[in-house]
Amino acid sequence: MKSQYDHSKIEKKWQKEWAKQGIYNTTSSAKASKSKQKPKAYILDMFPYPSGAGLHVGHPRGYIATDIYSRFKKMIGYDVLHPMGWDAFGLPAEEFAIKNKIHPSIAVKKNVARYKEQLSILGFNYDWSREVNTTDPEYYKWTQWAFLQMHKKGLTYESHEPINWCPSCKTGLANEDLEDGKCERCGSVVEKKPIRQWVIRITDYADRLLKDLDTPKLKWPESIKESQRNWIGRSEGAELTFKTKAVTGEALHSVTVFTTRADTLYGVTYLVLAPESHIVDTWKQKKVISNSTEVDAYIKEAKTRTVIERTAEGKEKTGVELKGVVAMHPITGAELPVWVADYVLADYGTGAVMAVPAHDERDFMFAKKYGLPVKRVVDPAMVSFAEIVNPANSTNTTDKLNSLRGQYESLEIPFTGQGTLLNSAEFDGQNASDALKAIVKKAKGKMVVKYKLRDWVFSRQRYWGEPIPLVHCAKCGVVPLPEKELPLKLPNVKSYEPTGTGESPLAAISSWVNTKCPKCKGPAKRETNTMPQWAGSCWYYLRYIDPKNKTKLIDSKKEKAWQPVDMYVGGAEHATRHLIYARFWHKFLYDIGVVSTKEPFMQLKNQGLIAAEDGRKMSKRYGNVVNPDDIVKLYGADTLRIYEMFMGPFDQGIAWSTDNMIGSRRFLERVWRLHEKVANETEKYTDPKSILVTLHKIIKKVTEDIESFSLNTAVSSLMILLNTLEKQERVSHETYKTLITLIAPFAPHMADEIWSNLAVTTKKGQVQSVHLVPWPTYNKKYLVDDEVNVVVQINGKVRANILMGAEEAKIEGEVLKKALGLSEIQSRIGDKSPDRVIFIPGKIINLVFKSL
Ligand code: ANZ
Ligand code: ZN
């Protein structure tokens, strides 16, 4: 073996060799995989959108992890599917094309080639024979097909309701496309604009999307599950209807509110409508509002504020009374003023609220500001107050409680907790939550469930997306395209810039737009909106399983063999976007029998972002981008791989450091050089027992760490092993081979080079790649725990010793139990328990007594 570790030669050589041997091609037929009775592992990366800028070193962090994981899974005996593809429709590709004056389809081709090259030099084990591209007509044929199935099942509808409109991207957007009320893409404040849209009834699936998050098999980060729960936002409450009238006595449009606290109905002192409310419009038309100029001005101003600005906690609330209209309490008939205020949102609940200032923070602030009455109807349970005060921080808890109660009784603060009802007629004295349903009944209301999740606005007024396969016919209405006419190809056009009129650029291509109605064969027009960029990524993981199928989205035998995805890795920013849409799409495909599992992704891991060396986001704008191509050239792909795994816990963000990366390079050089100490296989040299103990412990540790994606500690264990071996005069051939096998998933090129050199000396002839050999197993006999001595002190003086297992000695509770059980300790402390325990794991336990 050469004494120099020449990464560029080695890496090129092995990448070629692997491709030649096709060692990463997945056993393609389900039958073959069954007959071998191997378990399967489907390991998936969130596929990239191939941008013009190429990859920076932050991007491959997740890909390196799945590469390691899938190499490992293969070595421990799984059939592995680890594919890659391109999510290439959507605004970024289109903007890039417009800016650089290249057609998006050409730009995408170029960018894909560049990405593929960049990924290839990192030595990834993708099965490229399964590559998919969402912009390929043979792919989007099935995106369109799925849409048609939804359409047939009544899951789609055309809407003219005002939706989010980005004035800069010139397209309508779904709620999921917003960030703090701004366009996630360009940062512009979105407007509400009424334009014709296709919408998908994702809310029909809200309950299942929610419930299935609790499937125990779904091993997702709790934070992602929680964001999905909040995004779906299920809320049980009641709808109550308030009749209204003009001051003249004329009956008007009634107002239905959504409330989660119907138990506080007797405490309502006014109603509030959202500024966008249609009811206000009808009253304006009837000219019953006497201050309509003031009202109009308020509404106009309110509409310019973002949702975040409108609902921020603690922010001063604004509003205007609708003079000339009153509402009637549904039980008592009491007359209540009606207000418009922007803290009420148009698209949640019913867009109207019954205000109970005594028991709601926002209503309270509002009532105080505008001098509206506050009426108490809940007598606080003491426990609820105790929750408000933190007793641990307060020396006079009872005083504090009493003072709060006093403030509440004199209407200085609201009380949002539970208790018994008062000022509530025959319900007085009842537990508030128990009385809720009876109050709803008495008010002739009904119990309902509401969601924060909105139906999915599914059309975009842009060029670069999947055409929606529908036709508009004057006679037949909306007619779906026959399936045999799919794919409906995106026409090749010269001008694809957005029009800004609410029409897609496709509308201008009359030769494409004008078509025949599939039903009556009369003249008709194609739908010109395109699908949102999330459409293609809703099901790509299915297509990898059967990428060339011409007659079906996926063959059901193959689907059963490979679904669900066992490990899914990508960025946490997809928590409430891609991951909601894809789960919905999957459940729909389940309902129509295309897939056999209810959930697509069983285990999910999110990689932390790699920041630039200066701590900022890596960006061209800051000139701080580190390009992986340069790193690979100078230090090698294996170095980059080891460093990105070693730099910190996988799911946490961290800044890049070239100095630290050089440490990883040194590590590999040392592994390489260790070869000089390795005994020839024929020598039958065996390592001392202490070395074998370390080796087997580390095999166990690395195995468990890779399984749990603790890849940084896996690398540090390999470093410990290397340190130990380097201190030896000699190292056995077997042990060195084991070290190389353990390193193989992390530094695949170097490992195969060393491996082939090791094997050639023995076997002569054909050498098997290290990536195809079985993963090392550990021998339990080397894992028996060492014993350690723990010193027991009383008030700092040594009084006893305990000999115990090293692992147990790290657990305070275990050591304390043993210490207190010793006769030499008992004789000194009697039945007293220590006031304090100072514990140094594995070493000392000091029992501290104030008096002894
Ligand atoms: C009366 C009431 C009394 C309320 C009380 C709360 C406390 P979640 O849990 O988020 O569903 N609400 C209803 N629709 C609204 C809208 N479009 N914009 C802003 N607020 C709205 O919250 C439901 C509660 O939020 C409802 O219950 C309503 O206020 C308010 F002591 O009704 B509540
Ligand atoms: Zn027709």
XYZ file of N, CA and C in Angstrom, residues 42-45 81-85 126-127 130-131 544:
42
model
N -36.214 1.472 3.104
C -36.393 2.527 2.114
C -35.923 3.825 2.782
N -34.823 4.335 2.274
C -34.202 5.515 2.881
C -34.283 6.665 1.890
N -34.902 7.748 2.332
C -35.262 8.806 1.389
C -34.742 10.167 1.833
N -34.229 10.920 0.858
C -33.871 12.326 1.090
C -34.976 13.193 0.525
N -33.298 0.657 -0.595
C -33.694 1.543 -1.681
C -33.312 2.957 -1.264
N -32.420 3.561 -2.030
C -31.951 4.911 -1.711
C -31.841 5.707 -3.005
N -32.942 6.320 -3.413
C -32.996 6.983 -4.718
C -32.841 8.499 -4.616
N -32.758 9.134 -5.750
C -32.656 10.597 -5.776
C -33.337 11.142 -7.030
N -33.836 12.365 -6.931
C -34.504 12.986 -8.074
C -34.586 14.493 -7.910
N -26.595 6.520 -4.515
C -27.940 6.521 -5.087
C -28.075 5.498 -6.196
N -29.276 4.975 -6.291
C -29.609 4.117 -7.420
C -30.143 5.036 -8.514
N -33.278 4.983 -10.947
C -34.630 5.326 -10.533
C -34.889 6.826 -10.440
N -33.958 7.588 -10.970
C -34.070 9.054 -10.915
C -35.435 9.544 -11.433
N -40.298 6.459 -7.297
C -38.979 5.815 -7.250
C -39.110 4.289 -7.217
